PDB file of C-alpha atoms in Angstrom:
ATOM      1  CA  ARG A  14      20.771-177.704  18.504  1.00  0.00           C
ATOM      2  CA  LYS A  15      19.165-174.533  19.878  1.00  0.00           C
ATOM      3  CA  GLU A  16      17.243-172.420  17.408  1.00  0.00           C
ATOM      4  CA  VAL A  17      19.220-169.323  18.341  1.00  0.00           C
ATOM      5  CA  GLU A  18      22.615-169.497  20.012  1.00  0.00           C
ATOM      6  CA  GLN A  19      24.669-166.780  21.601  1.00  0.00           C
ATOM      7  CA  ASP A  20      27.797-166.709  23.708  1.00  0.00           C
ATOM      8  CA  PRO A  21      26.421-165.706  27.126  1.00  0.00           C
ATOM      9  CA  GLY A  22      29.653-163.927  28.067  1.00  0.00           C
ATOM     10  CA  PRO A  23      30.234-162.005  30.185  1.00  0.00           C
ATOM     11  CA  PHE A  24      32.235-159.681  28.019  1.00  0.00           C
ATOM     12  CA  ASN A  25      34.177-157.166  30.130  1.00  0.00           C
ATOM     13  CA  VAL A  26      35.456-154.452  27.840  1.00  0.00           C
ATOM     14  CA  PRO A  27      37.302-151.182  28.591  1.00  0.00           C
ATOM     15  CA  GLU A  28      35.528-147.973  27.752  1.00  0.00           C
ATOM     16  CA  GLY A  29      36.270-146.816  24.230  1.00  0.00           C
ATOM     17  CA  ALA A  30      37.016-150.286  22.896  1.00  0.00           C
ATOM     18  CA  THR A  31      35.230-152.054  20.072  1.00  0.00           C
ATOM     19  CA  VAL A  32      33.307-155.211  20.854  1.00  0.00           C
ATOM     20  CA  ALA A  33      31.505-157.672  18.604  1.00  0.00           C
ATOM     21  CA  PHE A  34      28.952-160.393  19.275  1.00  0.00           C
ATOM     22  CA  ASN A  35      27.817-163.190  17.012  1.00  0.00           C
ATOM     23  CA  CYS A  36      24.614-165.150  17.036  1.00  0.00           C
ATOM     24  CA  THR A  37      23.837-168.278  15.046  1.00  0.00           C
ATOM     25  CA  TYR A  38      20.422-169.581  14.055  1.00  0.00           C
ATOM     26  CA  SER A  39      19.370-173.027  12.916  1.00  0.00           C
ATOM     27  CA  ASN A  40      16.363-172.393  10.670  1.00  0.00           C
ATOM     28  CA  SER A  41      17.503-171.387   7.213  1.00  0.00           C
ATOM     29  CA  ALA A  42      13.969-170.187   6.422  1.00  0.00           C
ATOM     30  CA  SER A  43      14.157-167.465   9.079  1.00  0.00           C
ATOM     31  CA  GLN A  44      12.954-164.217   7.648  1.00  0.00           C
ATOM     32  CA  SER A  45      14.004-161.305   9.803  1.00  0.00           C
ATOM     33  CA  PHE A  46      16.472-160.595  12.521  1.00  0.00           C
ATOM     34  CA  PHE A  47      16.851-158.154  15.367  1.00  0.00           C
ATOM     35  CA  TRP A  48      19.079-157.149  18.220  1.00  0.00           C
ATOM     36  CA  TYR A  49      17.352-156.229  21.466  1.00  0.00           C
ATOM     37  CA  ARG A  50      18.957-154.674  24.506  1.00  0.00           C
ATOM     38  CA  GLN A  51      17.915-155.591  28.036  1.00  0.00           C
ATOM     39  CA  ASP A  52      19.056-153.722  31.113  1.00  0.00           C
ATOM     40  CA  CYS A  53      19.092-155.461  34.468  1.00  0.00           C
ATOM     41  CA  ARG A  54      15.559-156.126  35.722  1.00  0.00           C
ATOM     42  CA  LYS A  55      14.057-154.271  32.762  1.00  0.00           C
ATOM     43  CA  GLU A  56      12.141-155.368  29.682  1.00  0.00           C
ATOM     44  CA  PRO A  57      13.888-155.969  26.352  1.00  0.00           C
ATOM     45  CA  LYS A  58      13.918-153.024  23.951  1.00  0.00           C
ATOM     46  CA  LEU A  59      14.657-153.059  20.250  1.00  0.00           C
ATOM     47  CA  LEU A  60      18.183-151.895  19.498  1.00  0.00           C
ATOM     48  CA  MET A  61      18.136-152.416  15.748  1.00  0.00           C
ATOM     49  CA  SER A  62      16.820-154.568  12.971  1.00  0.00           C
ATOM     50  CA  VAL A  63      19.329-156.496  10.883  1.00  0.00           C
ATOM     51  CA  TYR A  64      19.094-156.173   7.124  1.00  0.00           C
ATOM     52  CA  SER A  65      20.655-158.373   4.490  1.00  0.00           C
ATOM     53  CA  SER A  66      22.882-155.572   3.285  1.00  0.00           C
ATOM     54  CA  GLY A  67      24.044-154.760   6.798  1.00  0.00           C
ATOM     55  CA  ASN A  68      23.079-151.600   8.591  1.00  0.00           C
ATOM     56  CA  GLU A  69      24.583-149.034  10.873  1.00  0.00           C
ATOM     57  CA  ASP A  70      23.104-146.811  13.548  1.00  0.00           C
ATOM     58  CA  GLY A  71      25.671-144.510  15.068  1.00  0.00           C
ATOM     59  CA  ARG A  72      28.234-146.633  16.893  1.00  0.00           C
ATOM     60  CA  PHE A  73      26.305-149.830  16.229  1.00  0.00           C
ATOM     61  CA  THR A  74      26.650-151.994  13.123  1.00  0.00           C
ATOM     62  CA  ALA A  75      24.621-155.123  12.425  1.00  0.00           C
ATOM     63  CA  GLN A  76      25.437-157.722   9.800  1.00  0.00           C
ATOM     64  CA  LEU A  77      23.610-160.766   8.469  1.00  0.00           C
ATOM     65  CA  ASN A  78      25.273-163.761   6.836  1.00  0.00           C
ATOM     66  CA  ARG A  79      22.553-166.015   5.465  1.00  0.00           C
ATOM     67  CA  ALA A  80      24.947-168.550   4.011  1.00  0.00           C
ATOM     68  CA  SER A  81      26.542-169.222   7.393  1.00  0.00           C
ATOM     69  CA  GLN A  82      23.340-168.463   9.322  1.00  0.00           C
ATOM     70  CA  TYR A  83      24.679-165.922  11.726  1.00  0.00           C
ATOM     71  CA  ILE A  84      24.155-162.306  12.610  1.00  0.00           C
ATOM     72  CA  SER A  85      26.575-159.993  14.316  1.00  0.00           C
ATOM     73  CA  LEU A  86      26.553-156.784  16.302  1.00  0.00           C
ATOM     74  CA  LEU A  87      29.535-154.460  16.458  1.00  0.00           C
ATOM     75  CA  ILE A  88      29.769-151.660  19.002  1.00  0.00           C
ATOM     76  CA  ARG A  89      32.456-149.041  18.422  1.00  0.00           C
ATOM     77  CA  ASP A  90      33.807-146.563  20.957  1.00  0.00           C
ATOM     78  CA  SER A  91      31.921-148.324  23.731  1.00  0.00           C
ATOM     79  CA  LYS A  92      30.358-146.245  26.506  1.00  0.00           C
ATOM     80  CA  LEU A  93      29.604-147.125  30.101  1.00  0.00           C
ATOM     81  CA  SER A  94      25.923-146.869  29.195  1.00  0.00           C
ATOM     82  CA  ASP A  95      26.331-149.733  26.713  1.00  0.00           C
ATOM     83  CA  SER A  96      26.545-152.150  29.654  1.00  0.00           C
ATOM     84  CA  ALA A  97      23.546-154.443  29.227  1.00  0.00           C
ATOM     85  CA  THR A  98      22.502-157.833  27.904  1.00  0.00           C
ATOM     86  CA  TYR A  99      22.183-158.022  24.129  1.00  0.00           C
ATOM     87  CA  LEU A 100      19.556-160.429  22.846  1.00  0.00           C
ATOM     88  CA  CYS A 101      19.622-161.880  19.360  1.00  0.00           C
ATOM     89  CA  VAL A 102      16.118-162.400  17.954  1.00  0.00           C
ATOM     90  CA  VAL A 103      15.178-164.419  14.901  1.00  0.00           C
ATOM     91  CA  ASN A 104      11.768-164.189  13.252  1.00  0.00           C
ATOM     92  CA  GLY A 105      10.536-167.212  11.388  1.00  0.00           C
ATOM     93  CA  ILE A 106       7.393-169.218  10.804  1.00  0.00           C
ATOM     94  CA  SER A 107       6.274-171.825  13.301  1.00  0.00           C
ATOM     95  CA  ASN A 108       4.999-175.307  12.450  1.00  0.00           C
ATOM     96  CA  PHE A 109       1.488-173.842  12.585  1.00  0.00           C
ATOM     97  CA  GLY A 110       2.288-171.179  10.027  1.00  0.00           C
ATOM     98  CA  ASN A 111       2.392-168.325  12.506  1.00  0.00           C
ATOM     99  CA  GLU A 112       5.060-165.736  12.998  1.00  0.00           C
ATOM    100  CA  LYS A 113       7.474-166.897  15.663  1.00  0.00           C
ATOM    101  CA  LEU A 114      10.135-164.768  17.317  1.00  0.00           C
ATOM    102  CA  THR A 115      12.841-166.760  19.045  1.00  0.00           C
ATOM    103  CA  PHE A 116      15.254-165.120  21.457  1.00  0.00           C
ATOM    104  CA  GLY A 117      18.792-166.156  22.227  1.00  0.00           C
ATOM    105  CA  THR A 118      19.961-166.413  25.813  1.00  0.00           C
ATOM    106  CA  GLY A 119      21.617-163.013  25.535  1.00  0.00           C
ATOM    107  CA  THR A 120      25.209-161.824  25.792  1.00  0.00           C
ATOM    108  CA  ARG A 121      26.109-159.907  28.913  1.00  0.00           C
ATOM    109  CA  LEU A 122      28.343-156.890  28.270  1.00  0.00           C
ATOM    110  CA  THR A 123      30.015-154.799  30.933  1.00  0.00           C
ATOM    111  CA  ILE A 124      31.973-151.694  29.966  1.00  0.00           C
ATOM    112  CA  ILE A 125      34.775-150.976  32.423  1.00  0.00           C
ATOM    113  CA  PRO A 126      35.829-147.370  33.126  1.00  0.00           C
TER     114      PRO A 126
ATOM    115  CA  ASP B 143       1.877-143.509  28.913  1.00  0.00           C
ATOM    116  CA  THR B 144       0.797-145.292  25.731  1.00  0.00           C
ATOM    117  CA  GLY B 145       3.169-148.258  25.974  1.00  0.00           C
ATOM    118  CA  VAL B 146       2.436-151.834  26.985  1.00  0.00           C
ATOM    119  CA  SER B 147       1.427-152.055  30.617  1.00  0.00           C
ATOM    120  CA  GLN B 148       1.390-155.090  32.853  1.00  0.00           C
ATOM    121  CA  ASP B 149      -0.133-155.617  36.247  1.00  0.00           C
ATOM    122  CA  PRO B 150       0.983-156.465  38.857  1.00  0.00           C
ATOM    123  CA  ARG B 151       4.712-155.700  38.687  1.00  0.00           C
ATOM    124  CA  HIS B 152       5.450-158.259  41.358  1.00  0.00           C
ATOM    125  CA  LYS B 153       3.519-161.211  42.711  1.00  0.00           C
ATOM    126  CA  ILE B 154       4.498-163.453  45.595  1.00  0.00           C
ATOM    127  CA  THR B 155       2.337-166.492  46.118  1.00  0.00           C
ATOM    128  CA  LYS B 156       2.364-169.800  47.898  1.00  0.00           C
ATOM    129  CA  ARG B 157       2.684-173.038  45.997  1.00  0.00           C
ATOM    130  CA  GLY B 158      -0.700-174.331  44.940  1.00  0.00           C
ATOM    131  CA  GLN B 159      -2.371-170.941  44.655  1.00  0.00           C
ATOM    132  CA  ASN B 160      -3.782-169.505  41.441  1.00  0.00           C
ATOM    133  CA  VAL B 161      -2.472-166.242  40.008  1.00  0.00           C
ATOM    134  CA  THR B 162      -3.655-164.008  37.176  1.00  0.00           C
ATOM    135  CA  PHE B 163      -1.683-161.375  35.333  1.00  0.00           C
ATOM    136  CA  ARG B 164      -2.995-158.669  33.054  1.00  0.00           C
ATOM    137  CA  CYS B 165      -1.489-157.059  29.980  1.00  0.00           C
ATOM    138  CA  ASP B 166      -2.741-153.964  28.174  1.00  0.00           C
ATOM    139  CA  PRO B 167      -1.044-153.700  24.784  1.00  0.00           C
ATOM    140  CA  ILE B 168      -0.570-150.566  22.725  1.00  0.00           C
ATOM    141  CA  SER B 169      -4.088-149.726  21.626  1.00  0.00           C
ATOM    142  CA  GLU B 170      -3.775-150.176  17.854  1.00  0.00           C
ATOM    143  CA  HIS B 171      -1.658-153.342  18.074  1.00  0.00           C
ATOM    144  CA  ASN B 172      -3.569-156.462  17.104  1.00  0.00           C
ATOM    145  CA  ARG B 173      -0.795-158.914  17.951  1.00  0.00           C
ATOM    146  CA  LEU B 174      -0.094-159.823  21.554  1.00  0.00           C
ATOM    147  CA  TYR B 175       2.522-162.207  22.908  1.00  0.00           C
ATOM    148  CA  TRP B 176       3.317-163.697  26.286  1.00  0.00           C
ATOM    149  CA  TYR B 177       6.883-164.697  27.099  1.00  0.00           C
ATOM    150  CA  ARG B 178       8.530-166.106  30.209  1.00  0.00           C
ATOM    151  CA  GLN B 179      12.067-165.252  31.255  1.00  0.00           C
ATOM    152  CA  THR B 180      14.214-166.791  33.961  1.00  0.00           C
ATOM    153  CA  LEU B 181      17.538-165.496  35.212  1.00  0.00           C
ATOM    154  CA  GLY B 182      20.322-165.800  32.666  1.00  0.00           C
ATOM    155  CA  GLN B 183      17.985-166.855  29.875  1.00  0.00           C
ATOM    156  CA  GLY B 184      16.336-165.066  27.017  1.00  0.00           C
ATOM    157  CA  PRO B 185      12.558-164.705  26.866  1.00  0.00           C
ATOM    158  CA  GLU B 186      10.787-167.963  25.971  1.00  0.00           C
ATOM    159  CA  PHE B 187       7.631-167.861  23.877  1.00  0.00           C
ATOM    160  CA  LEU B 188       4.436-168.939  25.639  1.00  0.00           C
ATOM    161  CA  THR B 189       1.510-167.902  23.482  1.00  0.00           C
ATOM    162  CA  TYR B 190       0.374-165.526  20.755  1.00  0.00           C
ATOM    163  CA  PHE B 191      -2.899-163.743  19.949  1.00  0.00           C
ATOM    164  CA  GLN B 192      -3.987-162.020  16.819  1.00  0.00           C
ATOM    165  CA  ASN B 193      -6.920-159.902  17.905  1.00  0.00           C
ATOM    166  CA  GLU B 194      -8.987-162.204  20.136  1.00  0.00           C
ATOM    167  CA  ALA B 195      -7.803-165.441  18.548  1.00  0.00           C
ATOM    168  CA  GLN B 196      -5.140-167.454  20.332  1.00  0.00           C
ATOM    169  CA  LEU B 197      -3.203-168.739  17.362  1.00  0.00           C
ATOM    170  CA  GLU B 198      -0.381-170.581  19.009  1.00  0.00           C
ATOM    171  CA  LYS B 199       0.679-172.059  22.332  1.00  0.00           C
ATOM    172  CA  SER B 200       4.110-173.271  23.271  1.00  0.00           C
ATOM    173  CA  ARG B 201       4.768-176.728  24.695  1.00  0.00           C
ATOM    174  CA  LEU B 202       5.923-174.773  27.753  1.00  0.00           C
ATOM    175  CA  LEU B 203       2.322-173.801  28.400  1.00  0.00           C
ATOM    176  CA  SER B 204       1.052-176.710  30.459  1.00  0.00           C
ATOM    177  CA  ASP B 205      -2.597-177.354  31.244  1.00  0.00           C
ATOM    178  CA  ARG B 206      -2.218-175.212  34.342  1.00  0.00           C
ATOM    179  CA  PHE B 207      -1.681-172.157  32.152  1.00  0.00           C
ATOM    180  CA  SER B 208      -4.446-170.374  30.307  1.00  0.00           C
ATOM    181  CA  ALA B 209      -4.472-167.103  28.443  1.00  0.00           C
ATOM    182  CA  GLU B 210      -7.335-165.052  27.085  1.00  0.00           C
ATOM    183  CA  ARG B 211      -7.838-161.921  25.091  1.00  0.00           C
ATOM    184  CA  PRO B 212     -11.625-161.674  25.090  1.00  0.00           C
ATOM    185  CA  LYS B 213     -12.182-158.493  23.116  1.00  0.00           C
ATOM    186  CA  GLY B 214      -8.934-158.323  21.274  1.00  0.00           C
ATOM    187  CA  SER B 215      -7.637-155.663  23.618  1.00  0.00           C
ATOM    188  CA  PHE B 216      -6.192-156.586  27.032  1.00  0.00           C
ATOM    189  CA  SER B 217      -5.057-160.107  27.820  1.00  0.00           C
ATOM    190  CA  THR B 218      -4.874-162.198  30.979  1.00  0.00           C
ATOM    191  CA  LEU B 219      -2.553-165.059  31.808  1.00  0.00           C
ATOM    192  CA  GLU B 220      -3.666-167.382  34.585  1.00  0.00           C
ATOM    193  CA  ILE B 221      -1.558-170.003  36.279  1.00  0.00           C
ATOM    194  CA  GLN B 222      -3.430-172.538  38.375  1.00  0.00           C
ATOM    195  CA  ARG B 223      -1.908-174.571  41.193  1.00  0.00           C
ATOM    196  CA  THR B 224       1.370-172.704  40.981  1.00  0.00           C
ATOM    197  CA  GLU B 225       4.637-174.580  41.407  1.00  0.00           C
ATOM    198  CA  GLN B 226       8.051-173.279  42.420  1.00  0.00           C
ATOM    199  CA  GLY B 227       9.243-173.840  38.873  1.00  0.00           C
ATOM    200  CA  ASP B 228       6.738-171.236  37.693  1.00  0.00           C
ATOM    201  CA  SER B 229       8.830-168.504  39.343  1.00  0.00           C
ATOM    202  CA  ALA B 230       9.945-166.223  36.519  1.00  0.00           C
ATOM    203  CA  MET B 231       9.380-162.887  34.844  1.00  0.00           C
ATOM    204  CA  TYR B 232       6.273-162.980  32.656  1.00  0.00           C
ATOM    205  CA  LEU B 233       6.580-160.537  29.798  1.00  0.00           C
ATOM    206  CA  CYS B 234       3.848-159.314  27.511  1.00  0.00           C
ATOM    207  CA  ALA B 235       4.595-157.747  24.143  1.00  0.00           C
ATOM    208  CA  SER B 236       2.564-156.352  21.293  1.00  0.00           C
ATOM    209  CA  SER B 237       3.162-155.484  17.676  1.00  0.00           C
ATOM    210  CA  LEU B 238       1.203-153.866  14.888  1.00  0.00           C
ATOM    211  CA  GLU B 239       1.898-156.202  12.013  1.00  0.00           C
ATOM    212  CA  GLN B 240       3.809-159.348  11.192  1.00  0.00           C
ATOM    213  CA  GLY B 241       7.517-158.708  11.136  1.00  0.00           C
ATOM    214  CA  GLN B 242       7.199-155.489  13.083  1.00  0.00           C
ATOM    215  CA  LYS B 243       9.213-154.932  16.232  1.00  0.00           C
ATOM    216  CA  LEU B 244       7.845-156.015  19.578  1.00  0.00           C
ATOM    217  CA  PHE B 245       7.092-153.548  22.325  1.00  0.00           C
ATOM    218  CA  PHE B 246       7.429-155.147  25.730  1.00  0.00           C
ATOM    219  CA  GLY B 247       5.762-154.321  28.990  1.00  0.00           C
ATOM    220  CA  SER B 248       7.790-154.111  32.191  1.00  0.00           C
ATOM    221  CA  GLY B 249       6.813-157.632  33.101  1.00  0.00           C
ATOM    222  CA  THR B 250       5.313-159.337  36.129  1.00  0.00           C
ATOM    223  CA  GLN B 251       7.880-160.956  38.419  1.00  0.00           C
ATOM    224  CA  LEU B 252       6.332-164.065  39.963  1.00  0.00           C
ATOM    225  CA  SER B 253       7.819-165.718  43.019  1.00  0.00           C
ATOM    226  CA  VAL B 254       6.278-168.987  44.162  1.00  0.00           C
ATOM    227  CA  LEU B 255       7.234-169.914  47.721  1.00  0.00           C
TER     228      LEU B 255
END
């Protein structure tokens, strides 16, 4: 089983719609969680951290479910500029005791006018 | 620009040649990471430095790969005897503390012919 799993998509969504992605992780000891956004041929950039209580940033809402070991990202009122790949990132501890950030394969989202 | 910078942006080389990439992290960041990303995949961890110490290397980092961070500032990643399978985007990232978000450079796109 992969450490971090995401549906690669693509998700093709009309402008203004709401879209949600899930990401599952295998290591129950994972400590922190993030969503990164990556535009085509660009570097990943942090979109938001994911907190246990859930958190919201404008049109974006992130949730964490430790019991089921998944995190989610909800985008409301989607814009054309939301078209990108969304990477789920899980921060845990490696076998050598070091911080280890593991990325999912990413979910490709295209917003259609 | 005070972000993470990588050089070169693109590198085309013939199979069997050696290549070296450079990464300059954000100046106060003591943690530096190298990742590799191929098309349709998320970034895969290669190696991690805390200051000048290389604390962890992935199984992906074969003997042909070596990374250094001699003074705890910039880092180099060298690939010897390149193979076509080495073609990928090599991303460098830095962070200030454990658990903090990663700041990525624009990456070096390597093409091995």
